[in-house]
CSV table of C-alpha atoms in Angstrom, one decimal:
chain,number,residue,atom,x,y,z
A,295,MET,CA,-14.7,6.8,-15.1
A,296,SER,CA,-13.5,4.7,-18.0
A,297,SER,CA,-9.9,3.7,-18.6
A,298,ARG,CA,-9.4,5.6,-21.8
A,299,SER,CA,-6.5,7.9,-21.4
A,300,PRO,CA,-4.2,8.3,-24.4
A,301,LEU,CA,-1.8,5.9,-22.7
A,302,TRP,CA,-4.3,3.1,-22.2
A,303,THR,CA,-4.5,0.5,-25.0
A,304,ALA,CA,-6.3,-2.4,-23.3
A,305,ARG,CA,-10.0,-3.0,-24.2
A,306,GLU,CA,-10.9,-3.4,-20.5
A,307,ALA,CA,-11.4,-0.6,-17.9
A,308,LEU,CA,-8.8,-0.5,-15.1
A,309,VAL,CA,-10.5,-1.0,-11.7
A,310,LEU,CA,-8.6,-0.1,-8.5
A,311,ALA,CA,-9.8,-2.4,-5.7
A,312,SER,CA,-8.8,0.1,-3.0
A,313,LYS,CA,-10.0,3.3,-1.5
A,314,SER,CA,-6.5,4.5,-0.7
A,315,ALA,CA,-6.0,8.2,-1.5
A,316,SER,CA,-2.3,7.8,-2.1
A,317,ARG,CA,-2.8,4.9,-4.6
A,318,ARG,CA,-5.4,7.0,-6.5
A,319,GLN,CA,-2.9,9.9,-6.7
A,320,LEU,CA,-0.1,7.6,-7.9
A,321,LEU,CA,-2.2,6.2,-10.7
A,322,ALA,CA,-3.6,9.5,-11.7
A,323,GLY,CA,-0.1,11.1,-11.6
A,324,ALA,CA,0.9,8.4,-14.1
A,325,GLY,CA,-1.8,9.5,-16.5
A,326,LEU,CA,-4.1,6.5,-15.9
A,327,GLU,CA,-7.8,6.7,-15.7
A,328,PHE,CA,-9.6,4.1,-13.5
A,329,ASP,CA,-12.8,3.1,-11.7
A,330,ILE,CA,-12.7,2.6,-8.0
A,331,GLU,CA,-14.3,-0.4,-6.5
A,332,PRO,CA,-12.9,-1.4,-3.0
A,333,ALA,CA,-12.6,-5.1,-2.4
A,334,GLU,CA,-15.0,-6.6,0.2
A,335,ILE,CA,-12.7,-8.9,2.1
A,336,ASP,CA,-12.0,-9.6,5.8
A,337,GLU,CA,-8.3,-8.6,5.8
A,338,ARG,CA,-7.6,-9.7,9.3
A,339,ALA,CA,-9.2,-13.1,8.8
A,340,LEU,CA,-7.2,-13.6,5.7
A,341,GLU,CA,-4.0,-12.4,7.5
A,342,ASP,CA,-4.6,-14.9,10.4
A,343,GLU,CA,-5.2,-17.8,7.9
A,344,PHE,CA,-2.1,-16.9,5.9
A,345,LEU,CA,0.2,-16.6,8.9
A,346,GLY,CA,-1.4,-19.5,10.6
A,347,LYS,CA,-0.4,-21.7,7.7
A,348,GLY,CA,3.2,-20.6,8.0
A,349,GLY,CA,3.1,-17.9,5.4
A,350,PRO,CA,6.0,-15.4,5.8
A,351,VAL,CA,5.3,-11.9,7.0
A,352,GLU,CA,7.1,-10.6,4.0
A,353,LYS,CA,4.6,-12.2,1.6
A,354,LEU,CA,1.4,-11.1,3.4
A,355,ALA,CA,1.0,-7.9,1.4
A,356,LEU,CA,1.1,-9.9,-1.9
A,357,ALA,CA,-1.4,-12.5,-0.5
A,358,LEU,CA,-3.8,-9.7,0.4
A,359,ALA,CA,-3.3,-7.9,-2.9
A,360,ARG,CA,-4.2,-11.1,-4.8
A,361,ALA,CA,-7.3,-11.7,-2.7
A,362,LYS,CA,-8.5,-8.1,-3.4
A,363,ALA,CA,-7.9,-8.3,-7.1
A,364,LEU,CA,-9.8,-11.7,-7.4
A,365,GLU,CA,-12.7,-10.5,-5.2
A,366,VAL,CA,-13.4,-7.5,-7.4
A,367,SER,CA,-12.7,-9.5,-10.6
A,368,ALA,CA,-15.5,-11.8,-9.6
A,369,ARG,CA,-17.8,-8.8,-9.9
A,370,ARG,CA,-16.1,-7.0,-12.8
A,371,ALA,CA,-15.2,-9.9,-15.1
A,372,ASN,CA,-14.7,-7.6,-18.1
A,373,ALA,CA,-12.2,-5.3,-16.4
A,374,LEU,CA,-8.6,-5.4,-15.4
A,375,CYS,CA,-8.7,-5.3,-11.6
A,376,LEU,CA,-5.9,-4.0,-9.5
A,377,GLY,CA,-5.5,-5.1,-5.9
A,378,ALA,CA,-2.9,-3.6,-3.6
A,379,ASP,CA,-1.7,-3.9,-0.1
A,380,GLN,CA,1.0,-2.7,2.2
A,381,THR,CA,2.5,-4.1,5.4
A,382,LEU,CA,4.9,-2.8,8.0
A,383,SER,CA,7.2,-5.1,9.8
A,384,LEU,CA,9.4,-4.4,12.8
A,385,GLU,CA,12.1,-7.0,13.4
A,386,GLY,CA,9.8,-9.6,11.7
A,387,ARG,CA,6.7,-8.6,13.6
A,388,LEU,CA,3.7,-7.0,11.9
A,389,VAL,CA,2.6,-3.5,13.0
A,390,HIS,CA,-1.1,-2.7,12.3
A,391,LYS,CA,-2.9,0.6,11.9
A,392,SER,CA,-3.6,2.5,15.1
A,393,ALA,CA,-7.3,2.9,16.1
A,394,THR,CA,-6.7,5.9,18.4
A,395,LEU,CA,-4.1,8.6,18.9
A,396,GLU,CA,-3.1,6.9,22.1
A,397,ALA,CA,-2.3,3.8,20.2
A,398,ALA,CA,-0.5,5.9,17.5
A,399,ALA,CA,1.8,7.3,20.3
A,400,GLU,CA,2.6,3.7,21.3
A,401,THR,CA,3.4,2.8,17.7
A,402,LEU,CA,5.7,5.7,17.2
A,403,ALA,CA,7.5,4.9,20.5
A,404,ALA,CA,8.0,1.3,19.2
A,405,LEU,CA,9.4,2.6,15.9
A,406,SER,CA,11.5,5.3,17.5
A,407,GLY,CA,15.2,5.0,16.8
A,408,ARG,CA,14.7,1.7,14.9
A,409,ARG,CA,14.6,0.4,11.3
A,410,HIS,CA,11.4,-1.0,9.9
A,411,ARG,CA,10.3,-2.4,6.6
A,412,LEU,CA,7.4,-1.4,4.4
A,413,THR,CA,6.3,-4.0,1.8
A,414,SER,CA,4.0,-2.9,-1.0
A,415,ALA,CA,2.4,-5.3,-3.4
A,416,PHE,CA,-0.1,-5.4,-6.3
A,417,ALA,CA,-2.0,-8.1,-8.2
A,418,LEU,CA,-3.9,-7.8,-11.5
A,419,ALA,CA,-6.8,-10.0,-12.3
A,420,ARG,CA,-8.9,-10.5,-15.4
A,421,GLY,CA,-12.0,-12.7,-15.6
A,422,GLY,CA,-11.4,-14.1,-12.1
A,423,ARG,CA,-7.9,-15.1,-12.9
A,424,LEU,CA,-4.6,-13.5,-11.8
A,425,VAL,CA,-2.6,-12.2,-14.8
A,426,GLY,CA,0.2,-10.3,-13.1
A,427,GLU,CA,1.7,-9.2,-9.8
A,428,GLY,CA,4.6,-7.6,-8.1
A,429,GLU,CA,6.1,-6.4,-4.8
A,430,ASP,CA,8.8,-4.2,-3.5
A,431,SER,CA,10.1,-3.2,0.0
A,432,ALA,CA,11.7,-0.1,1.5
A,433,VAL,CA,13.6,0.2,4.8
A,434,LEU,CA,13.1,3.3,6.9
A,435,THR,CA,15.0,4.4,10.0
A,436,MET,CA,13.0,6.7,12.4
A,437,ARG,CA,15.0,9.1,14.4
A,438,PRO,CA,14.9,8.8,18.2
A,439,LEU,CA,11.7,10.4,19.5
A,440,ASP,CA,10.9,11.2,23.1
A,441,ALA,CA,7.4,11.4,24.5
A,442,ARG,CA,7.3,15.2,24.0
A,443,ALA,CA,8.3,15.0,20.4
A,444,ILE,CA,5.7,12.2,19.7
A,445,ALA,CA,2.9,14.2,21.4
A,446,ARG,CA,3.9,17.4,19.4
A,447,TYR,CA,3.9,15.5,16.1
A,448,LEU,CA,0.5,13.9,16.8
A,449,GLU,CA,-0.9,17.3,17.9
A,450,VAL,CA,0.2,18.9,14.6
A,451,ALA,CA,-0.5,16.0,12.2
A,452,GLY,CA,-3.9,15.2,13.7
A,453,PRO,CA,-6.2,12.1,13.3
A,454,GLN,CA,-5.3,11.7,9.6
A,455,VAL,CA,-2.2,9.8,10.7
A,456,LEU,CA,-4.5,6.9,11.7
A,457,ALA,CA,-4.9,6.1,8.0
A,458,SER,CA,-1.3,5.1,7.8
A,459,VAL,CA,0.0,1.8,9.3
A,460,GLY,CA,3.2,3.6,10.5
A,461,VAL,CA,1.3,6.6,11.8
A,462,TYR,CA,3.0,8.9,9.2
A,463,GLN,CA,2.7,10.1,5.7
A,464,LEU,CA,6.2,10.5,4.4
A,465,GLU,CA,5.0,12.9,1.8
A,466,GLY,CA,3.7,15.2,4.5
A,467,LEU,CA,4.6,16.0,8.1
A,468,GLY,CA,5.9,12.4,8.5
A,469,VAL,CA,9.1,13.4,6.8
A,470,HIS,CA,10.2,15.1,10.1
A,471,LEU,CA,10.3,11.7,11.8
A,472,PHE,CA,13.1,10.0,9.8
A,473,GLU,CA,16.9,9.7,9.7
A,474,SER,CA,17.1,7.7,6.5
A,475,VAL,CA,14.9,6.1,3.8
A,476,GLU,CA,16.1,3.3,1.6
A,477,GLY,CA,13.8,2.4,-1.3
A,478,ASP,CA,11.5,3.6,-4.0
A,479,HIS,CA,9.2,6.5,-3.0
A,480,THR,CA,6.1,5.0,-4.6
A,481,THR,CA,6.6,1.8,-2.7
A,482,ILE,CA,6.5,3.8,0.5
A,483,LEU,CA,3.3,5.4,-0.6
A,484,GLY,CA,1.7,2.0,-1.1
A,485,MET,CA,2.1,1.0,-4.9
A,486,PRO,CA,5.4,0.0,-6.5
A,487,MET,CA,4.7,2.0,-9.6
A,488,LEU,CA,7.7,1.0,-11.7
A,489,LYS,CA,6.8,-2.7,-11.3
A,490,LEU,CA,3.1,-2.0,-11.9
A,491,LEU,CA,3.7,-0.1,-15.1
A,492,ALA,CA,6.1,-2.8,-16.3
A,493,CYS,CA,3.4,-5.4,-15.7
A,494,LEU,CA,0.8,-3.4,-17.5
A,495,ARG,CA,3.1,-3.1,-20.5
A,496,ARG,CA,3.6,-6.8,-20.5
A,497,GLU,CA,-0.2,-7.1,-20.6
A,498,GLY,CA,-0.4,-4.8,-23.6
A,499,ALA,CA,-2.3,-2.2,-21.7
A,500,LEU,CA,0.0,0.8,-22.1
A,501,ALA,CA,1.1,2.7,-25.2
A,502,LEU,CA,4.2,4.1,-23.5
């Protein structure tokens, strides 16, 4: 679809370089129309390169968001391309998505009773060049969970939890897992919307 909502004033279409359902919902909820064209990058290879060069864990999400925006912008030169990424760190160590429910149980056991950080970042590219970016973090404290509680949660939530790096969707059943949440809700969902909208306004793309 074309980016021609009443709020959109840029000449270019907005292209989301992601297949994330939560990011689509956040953009649509803000009244934006957009095309979807997922970036074709090897995230793990880029992660290894970034960290191998001494890049801080806290900046990895932004590095990946930039790479996604630029990759799609190389194919959609006449669009405003939006890359985004989110990382989860536990005491400075990255936690990746779980491939199986067994691995998901291990992730929840590691997060149980502890604080972890979600960092969400975005980058905007036009004509193969970065024109804006932003990031934000939230700190979440998971309540203590024993093996029985973890098994029950995974049984009820089902395989869809594997789509989330922390094995939870806070907007759904994942809310049962937490003692406290510090940070913006949209950051937790994967797109720091207040910072993104401010960036789009600076680019002259929004009428509001």
